[in-house]
């Protein structure tokens, strides 16, 4: 798996290291990363996503401490034996629950009913993801500078 498979959002409320950790956990749970399969090097991840290598190292170290990854001499980080078996659909759904609860809380705060939120989720699920800037930060309009004239 190469670094381009990871989606890092610097604008997210989640720290970047946590985004990496959660994505690796999901890849392993879904069987997209198998036992012994290597991850991108710290340098590759950092360069591809323009992030600090220490951030990637922190994520990999946490995953190693949790038994998800193991260091392999000359190879780098790979999926550990104990955690490499794909999880059931129910177990994968449980991994998603904390984020779903966050969405429910936010929707409730915004006064949105469950029906329309579920419909939007379903529509987004069927729509391919497109890299776009976050909607919360509108572009700043700038006007060209007018040349100064002397009077």
PDB file of C-alpha atoms in Angstrom:
ATOM      1  CA  UNK A   1       0.000   0.000   0.000  1.00  0.00           C
ATOM      2  CA  UNK A   2       1.390   3.402  -0.842  1.00  0.00           C
ATOM      3  CA  UNK A   3       0.912   6.790   0.780  1.00  0.00           C
ATOM      4  CA  UNK A   4      -1.715   7.892  -1.748  1.00  0.00           C
ATOM      5  CA  UNK A   5      -4.258   5.504  -0.178  1.00  0.00           C
ATOM      6  CA  UNK A   6      -4.340   7.653   2.944  1.00  0.00           C
ATOM      7  CA  UNK A   7      -6.566  10.733   3.157  1.00  0.00           C
ATOM      8  CA  UNK A   8      -5.090  13.347   5.471  1.00  0.00           C
ATOM      9  CA  UNK A   9      -7.133  16.431   6.247  1.00  0.00           C
ATOM     10  CA  UNK A  10      -5.140  19.145   8.042  1.00  0.00           C
ATOM     11  CA  UNK A  11      -8.395  21.095   8.561  1.00  0.00           C
ATOM     12  CA  UNK A  12      -9.974  18.215  10.493  1.00  0.00           C
ATOM     13  CA  UNK A  13     -10.594  18.495  14.225  1.00  0.00           C
ATOM     14  CA  UNK A  14      -8.800  15.136  14.589  1.00  0.00           C
ATOM     15  CA  UNK A  15      -5.022  15.408  14.902  1.00  0.00           C
ATOM     16  CA  UNK A  16      -3.149  14.117  11.853  1.00  0.00           C
ATOM     17  CA  UNK A  17      -1.502  11.271  13.770  1.00  0.00           C
ATOM     18  CA  UNK A  18      -4.949  10.057  14.857  1.00  0.00           C
ATOM     19  CA  UNK A  19      -6.212  10.211  11.260  1.00  0.00           C
ATOM     20  CA  UNK A  20      -3.343   7.920  10.256  1.00  0.00           C
ATOM     21  CA  UNK A  21      -3.952   5.548  13.185  1.00  0.00           C
ATOM     22  CA  UNK A  22      -7.672   5.242  12.461  1.00  0.00           C
ATOM     23  CA  UNK A  23      -7.148   4.711   8.733  1.00  0.00           C
ATOM     24  CA  UNK A  24      -4.610   1.934   9.342  1.00  0.00           C
ATOM     25  CA  UNK A  25      -7.022   0.292  11.806  1.00  0.00           C
ATOM     26  CA  UNK A  26      -9.823   0.429   9.219  1.00  0.00           C
ATOM     27  CA  UNK A  27      -7.597  -0.912   6.427  1.00  0.00           C
ATOM     28  CA  UNK A  28      -6.580  -3.845   8.644  1.00  0.00           C
ATOM     29  CA  UNK A  29     -10.154  -4.483   9.837  1.00  0.00           C
ATOM     30  CA  UNK A  30     -11.476  -4.504   6.267  1.00  0.00           C
ATOM     31  CA  UNK A  31      -8.692  -6.790   5.048  1.00  0.00           C
ATOM     32  CA  UNK A  32      -7.252  -4.092   2.778  1.00  0.00           C
ATOM     33  CA  UNK A  33      -3.977  -4.506   4.677  1.00  0.00           C
ATOM     34  CA  UNK A  34      -3.037  -8.136   5.331  1.00  0.00           C
ATOM     35  CA  UNK A  35      -0.669  -9.801   7.786  1.00  0.00           C
ATOM     36  CA  UNK A  36       2.906  -8.984   6.875  1.00  0.00           C
ATOM     37  CA  UNK A  37       1.966  -6.298   4.366  1.00  0.00           C
ATOM     38  CA  UNK A  38       4.143  -3.227   4.621  1.00  0.00           C
ATOM     39  CA  UNK A  39       3.091   0.360   5.132  1.00  0.00           C
ATOM     40  CA  UNK A  40       4.592   3.397   3.418  1.00  0.00           C
ATOM     41  CA  UNK A  41       7.805   4.557   5.041  1.00  0.00           C
ATOM     42  CA  UNK A  42       7.680   7.513   7.410  1.00  0.00           C
ATOM     43  CA  UNK A  43       9.513   9.596   4.818  1.00  0.00           C
ATOM     44  CA  UNK A  44       7.162   8.577   1.981  1.00  0.00           C
ATOM     45  CA  UNK A  45       4.038   9.411   4.031  1.00  0.00           C
ATOM     46  CA  UNK A  46       5.475  12.720   5.225  1.00  0.00           C
ATOM     47  CA  UNK A  47       6.562  13.833   1.756  1.00  0.00           C
ATOM     48  CA  UNK A  48       3.383  12.717  -0.012  1.00  0.00           C
ATOM     49  CA  UNK A  49       1.087  14.518   2.443  1.00  0.00           C
ATOM     50  CA  UNK A  50       3.433  17.416   3.278  1.00  0.00           C
ATOM     51  CA  UNK A  51       3.331  16.623   7.004  1.00  0.00           C
ATOM     52  CA  UNK A  52       5.993  16.369   9.696  1.00  0.00           C
ATOM     53  CA  UNK A  53       7.751  12.966   9.730  1.00  0.00           C
ATOM     54  CA  UNK A  54       7.473  12.934  13.546  1.00  0.00           C
ATOM     55  CA  UNK A  55       3.673  12.908  13.159  1.00  0.00           C
ATOM     56  CA  UNK A  56       3.818   9.768  11.016  1.00  0.00           C
ATOM     57  CA  UNK A  57       6.348   8.207  13.384  1.00  0.00           C
ATOM     58  CA  UNK A  58       4.055   8.911  16.338  1.00  0.00           C
ATOM     59  CA  UNK A  59       1.118   7.214  14.576  1.00  0.00           C
ATOM     60  CA  UNK A  60       3.197   4.167  13.631  1.00  0.00           C
ATOM     61  CA  UNK A  61       4.603   3.906  17.173  1.00  0.00           C
ATOM     62  CA  UNK A  62       1.102   3.978  18.656  1.00  0.00           C
ATOM     63  CA  UNK A  63      -0.037   1.263  16.240  1.00  0.00           C
ATOM     64  CA  UNK A  64       3.026  -0.796  17.146  1.00  0.00           C
ATOM     65  CA  UNK A  65       2.325  -0.404  20.877  1.00  0.00           C
ATOM     66  CA  UNK A  66      -1.284  -1.478  20.263  1.00  0.00           C
ATOM     67  CA  UNK A  67      -0.102  -4.624  18.464  1.00  0.00           C
ATOM     68  CA  UNK A  68      -1.499  -3.609  15.077  1.00  0.00           C
ATOM     69  CA  UNK A  69       1.917  -3.117  13.452  1.00  0.00           C
ATOM     70  CA  UNK A  70       5.380  -4.579  13.957  1.00  0.00           C
ATOM     71  CA  UNK A  71       8.813  -3.365  12.899  1.00  0.00           C
ATOM     72  CA  UNK A  72      10.568  -5.595  10.420  1.00  0.00           C
ATOM     73  CA  UNK A  73      14.291  -5.162   9.993  1.00  0.00           C
ATOM     74  CA  UNK A  74      15.085  -3.839   6.541  1.00  0.00           C
ATOM     75  CA  UNK A  75      11.404  -3.641   5.582  1.00  0.00           C
ATOM     76  CA  UNK A  76       9.854  -1.097   7.941  1.00  0.00           C
ATOM     77  CA  UNK A  77       6.405  -1.306   9.481  1.00  0.00           C
ATOM     78  CA  UNK A  78       4.116  -4.217   8.610  1.00  0.00           C
ATOM     79  CA  UNK A  79       0.770  -5.538   9.831  1.00  0.00           C
ATOM     80  CA  UNK A  80       1.347  -7.735  12.891  1.00  0.00           C
ATOM     81  CA  UNK A  81       0.248 -11.361  13.022  1.00  0.00           C
ATOM     82  CA  UNK A  82      -2.194 -11.003  15.920  1.00  0.00           C
ATOM     83  CA  UNK A  83      -4.254  -8.194  14.369  1.00  0.00           C
ATOM     84  CA  UNK A  84      -4.030  -9.018  10.691  1.00  0.00           C
ATOM     85  CA  UNK A  85      -7.149 -11.144  10.418  1.00  0.00           C
ATOM     86  CA  UNK A  86     -10.061  -9.243   8.863  1.00  0.00           C
ATOM     87  CA  UNK A  87     -12.918  -8.452  11.227  1.00  0.00           C
ATOM     88  CA  UNK A  88     -16.565  -9.323  10.790  1.00  0.00           C
ATOM     89  CA  UNK A  89     -18.936  -6.750   9.322  1.00  0.00           C
ATOM     90  CA  UNK A  90     -20.373  -6.184  12.816  1.00  0.00           C
ATOM     91  CA  UNK A  91     -16.922  -5.547  14.308  1.00  0.00           C
ATOM     92  CA  UNK A  92     -16.070  -3.149  11.458  1.00  0.00           C
ATOM     93  CA  UNK A  93     -19.368  -1.331  12.076  1.00  0.00           C
ATOM     94  CA  UNK A  94     -18.422  -0.939  15.764  1.00  0.00           C
ATOM     95  CA  UNK A  95     -15.192   0.766  14.650  1.00  0.00           C
ATOM     96  CA  UNK A  96     -17.331   3.301  12.803  1.00  0.00           C
ATOM     97  CA  UNK A  97     -19.761   3.974  15.659  1.00  0.00           C
ATOM     98  CA  UNK A  98     -17.808   6.742  17.444  1.00  0.00           C
ATOM     99  CA  UNK A  99     -17.754   8.854  14.257  1.00  0.00           C
ATOM    100  CA  UNK A 100     -21.427   8.142  13.607  1.00  0.00           C
ATOM    101  CA  UNK A 101     -22.248   9.306  17.138  1.00  0.00           C
ATOM    102  CA  UNK A 102     -20.304  12.516  16.429  1.00  0.00           C
ATOM    103  CA  UNK A 103     -22.394  13.051  13.283  1.00  0.00           C
ATOM    104  CA  UNK A 104     -25.612  12.425  15.237  1.00  0.00           C
ATOM    105  CA  UNK A 105     -24.549  14.929  17.918  1.00  0.00           C
ATOM    106  CA  UNK A 106     -23.674  17.565  15.309  1.00  0.00           C
ATOM    107  CA  UNK A 107     -26.904  16.998  13.369  1.00  0.00           C
ATOM    108  CA  UNK A 108     -28.880  17.346  16.580  1.00  0.00           C
ATOM    109  CA  UNK A 109     -27.044  20.584  17.435  1.00  0.00           C
ATOM    110  CA  UNK A 110     -27.963  21.892  13.977  1.00  0.00           C
ATOM    111  CA  UNK A 111     -31.615  20.916  14.457  1.00  0.00           C
ATOM    112  CA  UNK A 112     -31.565  18.322  11.669  1.00  0.00           C
ATOM    113  CA  UNK A 113     -33.859  15.281  11.702  1.00  0.00           C
ATOM    114  CA  UNK A 114     -32.504  11.748  11.261  1.00  0.00           C
ATOM    115  CA  UNK A 115     -34.293  11.135   7.931  1.00  0.00           C
ATOM    116  CA  UNK A 116     -32.628  13.867   5.875  1.00  0.00           C
ATOM    117  CA  UNK A 117     -29.230  13.162   7.476  1.00  0.00           C
ATOM    118  CA  UNK A 118     -29.512   9.465   6.571  1.00  0.00           C
ATOM    119  CA  UNK A 119     -30.563  10.366   3.025  1.00  0.00           C
ATOM    120  CA  UNK A 120     -27.540  12.655   2.669  1.00  0.00           C
ATOM    121  CA  UNK A 121     -25.242   9.974   4.096  1.00  0.00           C
ATOM    122  CA  UNK A 122     -26.625   7.465   1.607  1.00  0.00           C
ATOM    123  CA  UNK A 123     -26.122   9.907  -1.278  1.00  0.00           C
ATOM    124  CA  UNK A 124     -22.553  10.643  -0.167  1.00  0.00           C
ATOM    125  CA  UNK A 125     -21.848   6.938   0.173  1.00  0.00           C
ATOM    126  CA  UNK A 126     -22.817   6.427  -3.475  1.00  0.00           C
ATOM    127  CA  UNK A 127     -20.888   9.464  -4.731  1.00  0.00           C
ATOM    128  CA  UNK A 128     -17.170   9.127  -5.444  1.00  0.00           C
ATOM    129  CA  UNK A 129     -15.045  11.317  -3.187  1.00  0.00           C
ATOM    130  CA  UNK A 130     -13.570  14.376  -4.812  1.00  0.00           C
ATOM    131  CA  UNK A 131     -10.675  16.320  -3.330  1.00  0.00           C
ATOM    132  CA  UNK A 132     -12.117  19.733  -2.643  1.00  0.00           C
ATOM    133  CA  UNK A 133     -11.311  22.491  -0.180  1.00  0.00           C
ATOM    134  CA  UNK A 134     -13.487  22.539   2.942  1.00  0.00           C
ATOM    135  CA  UNK A 135     -16.727  24.433   2.480  1.00  0.00           C
ATOM    136  CA  UNK A 136     -16.300  26.213   5.814  1.00  0.00           C
ATOM    137  CA  UNK A 137     -13.497  28.399   4.500  1.00  0.00           C
ATOM    138  CA  UNK A 138     -14.825  30.595   1.696  1.00  0.00           C
ATOM    139  CA  UNK A 139     -12.279  32.151  -0.634  1.00  0.00           C
ATOM    140  CA  UNK A 140     -11.182  35.642   0.236  1.00  0.00           C
ATOM    141  CA  UNK A 141     -11.961  38.165  -2.456  1.00  0.00           C
ATOM    142  CA  UNK A 142      -9.103  40.421  -3.360  1.00  0.00           C
ATOM    143  CA  UNK A 143      -9.188  43.410  -5.601  1.00  0.00           C
ATOM    144  CA  UNK A 144      -6.289  44.390  -7.795  1.00  0.00           C
ATOM    145  CA  UNK A 145      -4.260  47.256  -6.438  1.00  0.00           C
ATOM    146  CA  UNK A 146      -4.817  50.455  -8.300  1.00  0.00           C
ATOM    147  CA  UNK A 147      -1.700  52.405  -9.184  1.00  0.00           C
ATOM    148  CA  UNK A 148      -1.158  55.535  -7.176  1.00  0.00           C
ATOM    149  CA  UNK A 149      -1.517  58.717  -9.059  1.00  0.00           C
ATOM    150  CA  UNK A 150       0.052  61.956  -8.042  1.00  0.00           C
ATOM    151  CA  UNK A 151      -2.075  65.093  -8.103  1.00  0.00           C
TER     152      UNK A 151
END
